[in-house]
Each structure stands twice: as structure tokens, then as C-alpha cells.
Coordinates of C-alpha atoms in Angstrom, one line a residue:
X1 CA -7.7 44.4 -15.6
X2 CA -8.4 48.4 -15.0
X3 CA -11.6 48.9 -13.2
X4 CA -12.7 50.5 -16.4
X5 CA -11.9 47.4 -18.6
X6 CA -14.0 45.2 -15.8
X7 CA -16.9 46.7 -17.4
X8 CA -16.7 46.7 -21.0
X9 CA -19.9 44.8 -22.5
X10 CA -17.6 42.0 -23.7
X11 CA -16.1 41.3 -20.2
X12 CA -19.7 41.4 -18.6
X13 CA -20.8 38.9 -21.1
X14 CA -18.0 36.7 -20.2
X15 CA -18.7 36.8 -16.4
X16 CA -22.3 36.2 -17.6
X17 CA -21.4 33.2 -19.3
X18 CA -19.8 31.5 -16.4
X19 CA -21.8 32.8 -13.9
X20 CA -24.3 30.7 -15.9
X21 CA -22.6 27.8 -15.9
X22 CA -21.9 27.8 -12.2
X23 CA -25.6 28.0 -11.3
X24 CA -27.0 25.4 -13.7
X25 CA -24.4 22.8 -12.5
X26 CA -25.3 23.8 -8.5
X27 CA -28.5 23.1 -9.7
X28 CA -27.9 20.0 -11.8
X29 CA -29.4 21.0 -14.6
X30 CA -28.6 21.0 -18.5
X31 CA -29.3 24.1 -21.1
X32 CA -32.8 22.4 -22.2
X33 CA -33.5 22.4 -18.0
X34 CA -32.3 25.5 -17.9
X35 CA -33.7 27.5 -20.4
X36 CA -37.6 26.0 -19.5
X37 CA -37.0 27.7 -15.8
X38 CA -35.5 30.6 -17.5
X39 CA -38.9 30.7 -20.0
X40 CA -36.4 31.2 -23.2
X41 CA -35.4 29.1 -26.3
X42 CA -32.3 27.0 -25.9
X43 CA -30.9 29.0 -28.7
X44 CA -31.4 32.5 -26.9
X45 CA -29.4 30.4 -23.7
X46 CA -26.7 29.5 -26.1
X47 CA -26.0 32.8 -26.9
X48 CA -25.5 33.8 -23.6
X49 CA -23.2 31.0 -22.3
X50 CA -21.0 31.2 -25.8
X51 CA -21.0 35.2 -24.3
X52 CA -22.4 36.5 -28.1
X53 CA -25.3 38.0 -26.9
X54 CA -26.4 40.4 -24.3
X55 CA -29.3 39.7 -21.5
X56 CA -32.8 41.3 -22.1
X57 CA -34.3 42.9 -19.3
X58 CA -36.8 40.1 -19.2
X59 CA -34.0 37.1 -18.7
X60 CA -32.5 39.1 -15.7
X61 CA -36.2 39.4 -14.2
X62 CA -36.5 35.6 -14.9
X63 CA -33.1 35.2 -13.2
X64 CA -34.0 37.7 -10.0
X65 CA -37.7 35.6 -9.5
X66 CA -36.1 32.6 -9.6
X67 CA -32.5 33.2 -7.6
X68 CA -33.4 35.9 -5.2
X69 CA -30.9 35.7 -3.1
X70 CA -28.1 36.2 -5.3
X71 CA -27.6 39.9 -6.6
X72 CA -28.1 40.6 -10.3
X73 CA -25.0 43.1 -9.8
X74 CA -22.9 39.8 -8.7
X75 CA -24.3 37.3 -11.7
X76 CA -23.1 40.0 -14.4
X77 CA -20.2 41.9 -12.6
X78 CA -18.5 39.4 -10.6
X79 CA -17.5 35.6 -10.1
X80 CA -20.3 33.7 -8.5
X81 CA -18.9 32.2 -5.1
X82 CA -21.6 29.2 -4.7
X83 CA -21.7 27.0 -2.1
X84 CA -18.7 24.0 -2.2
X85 CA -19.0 20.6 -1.0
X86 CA -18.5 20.6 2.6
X87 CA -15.2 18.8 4.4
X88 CA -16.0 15.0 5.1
X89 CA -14.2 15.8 8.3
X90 CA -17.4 18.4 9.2
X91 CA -20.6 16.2 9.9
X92 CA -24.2 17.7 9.3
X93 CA -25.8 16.2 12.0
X94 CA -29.1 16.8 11.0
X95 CA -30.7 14.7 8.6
X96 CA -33.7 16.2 6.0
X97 CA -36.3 14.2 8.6
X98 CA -35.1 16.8 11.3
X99 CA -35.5 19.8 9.2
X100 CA -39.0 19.2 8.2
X101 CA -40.0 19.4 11.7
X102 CA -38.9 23.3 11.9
X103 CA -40.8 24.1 8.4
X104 CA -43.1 26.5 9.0
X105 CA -44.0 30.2 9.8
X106 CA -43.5 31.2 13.0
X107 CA -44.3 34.8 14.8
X108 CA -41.1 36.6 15.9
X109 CA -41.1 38.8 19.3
X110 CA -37.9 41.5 20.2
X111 CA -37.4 44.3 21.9
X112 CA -37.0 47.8 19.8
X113 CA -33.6 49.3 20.1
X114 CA -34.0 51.6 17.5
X115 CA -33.7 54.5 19.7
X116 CA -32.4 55.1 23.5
X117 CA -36.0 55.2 25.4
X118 CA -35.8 57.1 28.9
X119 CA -38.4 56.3 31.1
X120 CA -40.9 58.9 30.9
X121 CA -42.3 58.7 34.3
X122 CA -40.1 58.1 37.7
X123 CA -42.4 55.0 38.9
X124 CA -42.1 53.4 35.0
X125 CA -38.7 50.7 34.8
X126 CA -36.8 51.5 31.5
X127 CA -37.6 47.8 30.6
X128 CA -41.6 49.0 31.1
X129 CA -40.5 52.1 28.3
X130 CA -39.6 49.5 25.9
X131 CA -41.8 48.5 23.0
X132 CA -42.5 44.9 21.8
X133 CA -41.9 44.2 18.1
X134 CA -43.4 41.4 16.2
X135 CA -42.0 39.6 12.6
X136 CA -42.7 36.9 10.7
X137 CA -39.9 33.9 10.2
X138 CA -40.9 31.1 7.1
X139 CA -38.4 28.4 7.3
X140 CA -38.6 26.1 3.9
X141 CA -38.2 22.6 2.9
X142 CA -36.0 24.0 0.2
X143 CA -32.4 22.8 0.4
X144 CA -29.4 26.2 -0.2
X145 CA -27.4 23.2 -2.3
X146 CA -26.8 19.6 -2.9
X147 CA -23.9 20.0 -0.7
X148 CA -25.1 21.2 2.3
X149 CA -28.9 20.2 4.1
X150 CA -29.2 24.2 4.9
X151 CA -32.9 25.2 4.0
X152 CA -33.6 28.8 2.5
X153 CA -36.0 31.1 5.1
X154 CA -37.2 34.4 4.6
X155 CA -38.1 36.6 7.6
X156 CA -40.1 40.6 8.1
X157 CA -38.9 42.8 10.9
X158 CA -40.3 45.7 12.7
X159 CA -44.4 45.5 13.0
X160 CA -46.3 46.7 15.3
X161 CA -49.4 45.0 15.1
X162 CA -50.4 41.8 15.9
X163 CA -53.4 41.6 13.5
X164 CA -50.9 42.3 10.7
X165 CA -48.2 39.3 11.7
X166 CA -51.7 37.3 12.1
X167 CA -52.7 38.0 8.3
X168 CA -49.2 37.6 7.0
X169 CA -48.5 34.2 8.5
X170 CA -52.1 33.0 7.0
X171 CA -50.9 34.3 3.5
X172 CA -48.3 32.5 4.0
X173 CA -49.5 29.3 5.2
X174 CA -51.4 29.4 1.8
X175 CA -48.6 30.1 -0.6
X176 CA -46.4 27.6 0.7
X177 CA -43.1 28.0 -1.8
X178 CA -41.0 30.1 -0.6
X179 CA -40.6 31.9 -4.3
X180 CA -43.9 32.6 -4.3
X181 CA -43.8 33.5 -0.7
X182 CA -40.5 36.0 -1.5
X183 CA -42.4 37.5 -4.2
X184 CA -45.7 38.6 -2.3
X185 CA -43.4 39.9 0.9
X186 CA -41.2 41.8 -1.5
X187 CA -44.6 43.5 -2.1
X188 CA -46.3 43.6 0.8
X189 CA -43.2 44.3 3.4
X190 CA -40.0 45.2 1.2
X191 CA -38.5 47.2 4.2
X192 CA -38.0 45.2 6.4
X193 CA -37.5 41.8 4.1
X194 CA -34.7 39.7 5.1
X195 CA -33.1 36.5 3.1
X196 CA -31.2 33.8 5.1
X197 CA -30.3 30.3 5.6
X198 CA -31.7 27.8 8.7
X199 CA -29.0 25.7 9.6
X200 CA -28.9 22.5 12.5
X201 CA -25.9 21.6 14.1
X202 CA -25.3 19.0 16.6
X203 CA -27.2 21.1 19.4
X204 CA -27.9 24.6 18.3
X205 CA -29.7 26.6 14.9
X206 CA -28.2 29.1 13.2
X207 CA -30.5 31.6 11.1
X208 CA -28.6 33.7 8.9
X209 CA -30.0 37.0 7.6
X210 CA -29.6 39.3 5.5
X211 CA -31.8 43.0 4.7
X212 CA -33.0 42.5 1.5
X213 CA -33.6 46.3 -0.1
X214 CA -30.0 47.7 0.7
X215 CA -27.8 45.0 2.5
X216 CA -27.3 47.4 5.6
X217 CA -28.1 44.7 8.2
X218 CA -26.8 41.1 8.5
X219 CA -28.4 39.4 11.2
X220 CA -27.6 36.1 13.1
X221 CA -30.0 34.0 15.2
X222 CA -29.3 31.1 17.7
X223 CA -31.3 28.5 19.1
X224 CA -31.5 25.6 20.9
X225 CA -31.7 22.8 18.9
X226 CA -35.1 20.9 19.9
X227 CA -34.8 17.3 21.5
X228 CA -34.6 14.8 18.9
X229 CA -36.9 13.3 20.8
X230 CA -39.8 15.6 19.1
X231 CA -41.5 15.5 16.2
X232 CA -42.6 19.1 16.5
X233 CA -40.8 22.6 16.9
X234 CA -43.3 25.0 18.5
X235 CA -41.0 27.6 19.2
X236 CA -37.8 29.0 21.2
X237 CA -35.7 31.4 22.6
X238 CA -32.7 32.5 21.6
X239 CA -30.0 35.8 20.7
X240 CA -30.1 37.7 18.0
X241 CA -27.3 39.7 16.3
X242 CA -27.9 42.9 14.4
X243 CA -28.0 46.6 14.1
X244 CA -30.1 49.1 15.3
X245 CA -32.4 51.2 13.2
X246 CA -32.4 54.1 14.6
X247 CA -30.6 57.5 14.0
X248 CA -27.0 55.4 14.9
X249 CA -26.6 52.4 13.3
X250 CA -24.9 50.6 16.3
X251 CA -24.4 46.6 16.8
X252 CA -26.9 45.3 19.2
X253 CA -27.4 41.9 21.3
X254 CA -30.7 40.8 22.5
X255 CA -33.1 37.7 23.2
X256 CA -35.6 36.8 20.4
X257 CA -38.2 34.6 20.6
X258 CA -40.5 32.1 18.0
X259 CA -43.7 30.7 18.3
X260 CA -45.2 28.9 15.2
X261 CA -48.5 30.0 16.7
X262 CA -49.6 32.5 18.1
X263 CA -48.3 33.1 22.1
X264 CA -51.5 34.7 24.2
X265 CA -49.8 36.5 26.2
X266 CA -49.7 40.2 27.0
X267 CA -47.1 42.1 25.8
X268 CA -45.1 42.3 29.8
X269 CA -44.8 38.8 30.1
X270 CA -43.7 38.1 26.7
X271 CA -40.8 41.1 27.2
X272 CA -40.2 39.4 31.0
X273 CA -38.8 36.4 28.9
X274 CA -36.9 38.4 26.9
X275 CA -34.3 40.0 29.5
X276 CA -30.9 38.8 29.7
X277 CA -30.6 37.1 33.4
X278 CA -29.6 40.2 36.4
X279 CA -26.6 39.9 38.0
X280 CA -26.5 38.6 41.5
X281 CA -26.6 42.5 42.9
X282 CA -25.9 42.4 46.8
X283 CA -27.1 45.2 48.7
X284 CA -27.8 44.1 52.4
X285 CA -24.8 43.7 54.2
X286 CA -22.7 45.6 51.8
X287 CA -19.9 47.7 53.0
X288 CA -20.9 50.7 51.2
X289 CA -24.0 50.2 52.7
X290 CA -23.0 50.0 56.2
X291 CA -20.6 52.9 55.9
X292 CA -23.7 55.1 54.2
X293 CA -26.1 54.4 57.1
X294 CA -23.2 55.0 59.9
X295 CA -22.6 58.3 57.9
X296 CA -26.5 59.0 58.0
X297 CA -26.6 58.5 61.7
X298 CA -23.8 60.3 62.9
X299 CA -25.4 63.6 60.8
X300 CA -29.1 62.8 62.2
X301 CA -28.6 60.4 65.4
X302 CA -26.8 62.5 67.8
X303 CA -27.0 61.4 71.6
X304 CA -27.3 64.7 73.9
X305 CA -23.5 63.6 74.7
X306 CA -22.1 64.0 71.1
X307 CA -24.5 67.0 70.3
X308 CA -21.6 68.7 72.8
X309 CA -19.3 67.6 70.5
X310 CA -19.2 69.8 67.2
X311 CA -18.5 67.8 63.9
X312 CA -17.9 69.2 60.3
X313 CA -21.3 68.3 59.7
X314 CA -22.6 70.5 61.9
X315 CA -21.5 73.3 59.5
X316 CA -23.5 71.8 56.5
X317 CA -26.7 73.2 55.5
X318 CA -29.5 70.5 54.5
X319 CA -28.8 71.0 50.8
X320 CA -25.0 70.7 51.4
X321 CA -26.3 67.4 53.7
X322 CA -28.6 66.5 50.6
X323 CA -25.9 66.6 48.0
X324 CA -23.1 65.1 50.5
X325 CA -25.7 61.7 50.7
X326 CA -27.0 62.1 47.4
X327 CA -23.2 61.8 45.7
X328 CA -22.0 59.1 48.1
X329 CA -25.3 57.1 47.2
X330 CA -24.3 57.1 43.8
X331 CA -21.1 56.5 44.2
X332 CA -22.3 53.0 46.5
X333 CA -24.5 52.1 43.7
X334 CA -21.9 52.7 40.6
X335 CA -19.2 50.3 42.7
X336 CA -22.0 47.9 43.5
X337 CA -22.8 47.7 39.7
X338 CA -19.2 47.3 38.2
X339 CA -18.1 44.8 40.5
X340 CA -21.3 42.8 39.1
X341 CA -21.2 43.9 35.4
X342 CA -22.2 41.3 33.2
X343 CA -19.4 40.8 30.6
X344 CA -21.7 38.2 28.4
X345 CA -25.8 36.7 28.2
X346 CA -26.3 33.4 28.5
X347 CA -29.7 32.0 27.1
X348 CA -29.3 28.7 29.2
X349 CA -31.6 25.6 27.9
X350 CA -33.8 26.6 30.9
X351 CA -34.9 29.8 29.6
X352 CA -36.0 27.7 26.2
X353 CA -38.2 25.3 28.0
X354 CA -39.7 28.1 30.4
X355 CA -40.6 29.6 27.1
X356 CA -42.0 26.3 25.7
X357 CA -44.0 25.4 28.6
X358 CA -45.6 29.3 28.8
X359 CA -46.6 28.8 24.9
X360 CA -48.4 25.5 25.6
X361 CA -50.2 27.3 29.1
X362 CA -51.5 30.4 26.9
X363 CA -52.6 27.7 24.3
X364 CA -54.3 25.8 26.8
X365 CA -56.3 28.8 28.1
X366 CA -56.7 30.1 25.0
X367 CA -58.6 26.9 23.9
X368 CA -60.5 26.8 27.3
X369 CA -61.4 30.2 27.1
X370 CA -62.9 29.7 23.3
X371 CA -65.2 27.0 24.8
X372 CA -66.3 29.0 28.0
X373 CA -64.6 26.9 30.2
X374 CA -63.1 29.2 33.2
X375 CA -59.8 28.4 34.3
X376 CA -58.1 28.6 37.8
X377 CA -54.6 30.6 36.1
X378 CA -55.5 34.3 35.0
X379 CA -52.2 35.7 34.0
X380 CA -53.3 35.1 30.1
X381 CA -56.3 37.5 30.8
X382 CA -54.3 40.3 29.1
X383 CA -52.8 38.1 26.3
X384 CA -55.4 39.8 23.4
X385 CA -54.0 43.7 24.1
X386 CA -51.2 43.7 21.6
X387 CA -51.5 47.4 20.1
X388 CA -48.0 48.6 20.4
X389 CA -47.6 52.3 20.9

């Protein structure tokens, strides 16, 4: 077929028709099912699965509310690929009891890679020039398919302001479908709108993304799976695979972390937790190190017996001095760093308890401090400044 042919209205209405057939059998449902969801007459439905008639306008709205993550261009322009009954050799180890413990909105907190920040002042770390930035995750109840126990989720990147993730999350608590809950994010946050899939393996959870508006960014988050042992998911730690939003759209790597309720903490602590683990850098003792200080000794710690004794450095000036340390510095610290370069992140299962345990401490004082009680720990005492600049 000639990509010219692919779109002639009677080959659309074709791909139409079984398109349509594919989605009411995922969905178990027959033509009178159907065409109730759809809101049309079982003879309009007819019409399209016997390919006789073209869409109107309002069917493909009907079909966009009701399926919204499948692509209107893919329903009448290509063969659906739904989801097929998984291998009996590949378990799902989670059973629909587990997944209703992760339903739920939960705040999201990253880093903002957008752009290449330079410190802007010599005593400021470049991890101190970094912004925080807050989203919104809803994980639903909602199954992907019969054949696999995935749940649909629907997530907002990039705001700034706590007050605003606050008021989402509420509005969300409310609405508590997650069509309803696509429909007034498409609204209220259509940038930065993202459509996945939670899935639970044996000891991990794999979020699955994808931008919403123009498909540029397909995100993947891992977690660790909570102990079984709990009935509730308060939150975790984990990586997040993207790409930046900034003038280059590069792949990025970074730590993510959810709380279903708000964390009060301020914003240093909560980007502490989100730093990949240093390398062991060792300094003291180094043989660079040695060899710089002997170098800076024999050009400033002369004994009256080797002043007698002219050396090449006595030719220098202080700036040739200057630059001769400066350089060799450098040089010390760029060895020091390769030799340690971290070639992968780990987010160990220690991290995601440290995380755990700091949400329950802020949630503790945050209680305390509602009822006047003092407390002995004041690291939460900036936990309520969360304008982002």
C-alpha cells in the first residue's frame, strides 16, 4: 500500500473498524456496552465497525475522554497494538491487595536540569545553585488490562510552588477517577501532563511516563518495592529517567523522591537526599599531595644552606610561581577525580528508609508544632519556606 493509499477515507474506515473491535474486546464489552460509553445509538456503532460510515467529531471526543492514552492519530491511521496476555512463564508478583496500598497522590520532589547552573557566588556549592522542583504523581485502582495487574497513573512536572502541588493534590483527592482526574489536569497543567503505567515486580516499581501534549519526553521511575509487611506506602526514593527541558534536550539521570503527604522540610534537606552517593575522594596521604607540598617548600622553605644553592625557581617571578602551583593543583585534583569517577548511582534500600524515617520526623514535628508542643529536634524549623526562585 502507497503512503498515499494508507489514507484514502475507505482505508481509514477500515483501520477504524478494527481498531474498534480491538478495544471493545480488551475491554470485554459488546456493541450495546459499547455504544452506551460511547453515548451513540447501536446503529451509529454499526456503521462504523461494518466501515460504512465516517466518525463525527463528537464520537472521536467521546473516544479521546474515555481512552486517553491512546492517540486518536493511532485509532484511525494505524493498527492498535493493545496489551497481550502475558507469558505464564513471567509471574506478576503482586496481587490487586498490594496495589491498593500505593493508590493515592503523592508530591514529587527533583532537582531542575533544565539548564547548566554555575554557582553564582565562590562560597555557594553548585548543588546550593540548584533549584527544587515539585509534581504531583496519582496512582489509580484502575487496571491497564485484564491481562496484566498494571494500574494507570497520571503525573505534572515542573512547579515551583508548594501552595500550588498543595491545591492540586486536594483537587485530586476529591475527584478520585482518574478520567475525571485527566480531564481537570489537561486543563489546569497541560504542559507538563504525563500519562503512564505503575507496575510491581517482585522487589522494585516501575512508573512509566509519557509527555502528554507532544510526546517529546518518556520518562521511567524506579522504586523500591515497600515491605510486604505494610499496609501503607508513604513514600520513596528512587531514579528517574528523562530529558532535560532546557535549550538541549539531553538524557538525564537523577534521584526522585514521593511523599503522599506533604514532607516539612526545607528545601536543603530535601535536595541533601537527593544526591547520588560521593565517591570515596582521598586526599590526605595522596601522592600528588605529598609531591605538591615538597614542591611548595622547596620554592618557600629554603634553609640559609640551600638559599646558596640557586634553583630554577629562583628565576620565577611570583606570578610565574602562582601559575606553576595553580596548574599542578589542578592537575592533582583532575587525577584524584578520574581515578574515583563514578561510572553508575546506586539508590541502595538504605537511602529509601532514611527517606521514610525523615517523612515520619517532619510529620511528627509538624503535628507537635500544630498543638504548641516544643520539640527537642529543630532541623524542621525551616520546612514551611518552599518559594522556589
Amino acid at each position: 500500500m502507497t503512503h498515499e493509499e494508507s489514507y484514502t477515507q475507505e482505508n481509514v474506515l477500515k483501520i477504524l473498524s478494527n481498531n474498534l473491535k480491538k478495544l471493545m474486546t480488551e475491554k470485554d464489552m459488546n456493541q450495546k456496552q459499547f455504544a452506551q460509553k460511547m453515548e451513540i445509538s447501536e446503529s451509529t456503532l454499526s456503521g462504523y465497525m461494518k466501515a460504512l460510515k465516517p466518525p463525527s467529531l463528537s464520537f472521536l471526543a467521546s473516544l479521546k475522554k474515555h481512552f486517553p492514552d491512546i492517540l486518536l492519530d493511532d485509532i484511525l491511521f494505524s493498527n492498535l497494538e493493545l496489551p497481550q496476555e502475558p507469558s505464564e512463564s513471567v509471574p506478576d508478583y503482586a496481587s490487586n491487595t498490594e496495589y491498593l496500598k500505593y493508590k493515592g497522590t503523592y508530591f514529587l520532589y527533583y532537582l531542575d536540569t533544565s539548564k547548566k547552573q554555575k554557582s553564582k557566588l565562590a562560597s555557594e556549592s553548585v548543588h546550593e545553585a540548584i533549584d527544587l522542583k515539585l509534581g504531583i504523581l496519582y496512582v489509580s485502582s484502575t487496571p491497564v488490562s485484564k491481562s496484566t495487574s498494571a494500574t494507570r497513573c497520571i503525573a505534572v512536572f515542573g512547579i515551583r510552588m508548594i501552595e500550588e502541588v498543595q491545591k492540586l493534590k486536594a483537587d485530586i483527592d476529591l475527584l478520585d477517577d482518574y478520567t475525571r482526574i485527566f480531564d481537570y489536569l489537561r486543563d489546569a497543567r497541560s504542559h507538563g501532563l504525563y500519562l503512564g503505567q505503575f507496575y510491581i515486580s517482585q522487589t522494585h516499581i516501575f512508573i512509566t511516563l509519557d509527555k502528554e501534549i507532544d510526546g517529546k519526553d518518556h520518562t521511567l521511575v524506579i522504586l523500591h518495592h515497600a515491605s510486604i509487611n505494610k499496609d501503607y506506602y508513604s513514600g520513596g526514593i528512587g531514579t528517574i529517567n528523562s530529558v532535560s527541558t532546557g535549550r538541549t534536550s539531553e538524557p538525564i539521570v537523577q534521584m526522585i523522591a514521593l511523599s503522599k503527604k506533604r514532607a516539612y522540610l526545607s528545601d536543603e534537606q530535601i535536595k541533601s537526599k537527593l544526591r547520588f552517593s560521593m565517591p570515596d575522594i582521598r586526599v590526605k596521604g595522596y601522592p600528588e599531595t605529598l609531591e605538591i607540598l615538597k614542591l611548595a617548600k622547596s620554592i618557600y622553605c629554603r634553609s640559609d644552606a640551600q638559599l646558596n644553592n640557586p634553583t630554577p625557581y629562583d628565576q620565577f617571578s611570583e606570578q610565574n610561581i602562582e601559575i606553576l602551583l595553580t596548574s599542578y593543583m589542578e592537575y592533582l585534583i583532575s587525577k584524584n577525580l578520574e581515578n574515583h569517577q563514578l561510572w553508575c548511582g546506586r539508590v541502595s534500600s538504605e537511602d529509601d528508609d532514611d527517606w521514610y524515617h525523615l517523612l515520619k520526623a517532619s510529620e511528627t514535628y509538624h503535628e507537635n508544632h500544630q498543638k504548641g508542643a516544643t520539640h527537642e529536634n529543630a532541623e524542621f524549623e525551616a520546612g514551611t519556606d518552599y518559594l522556589l526562585h
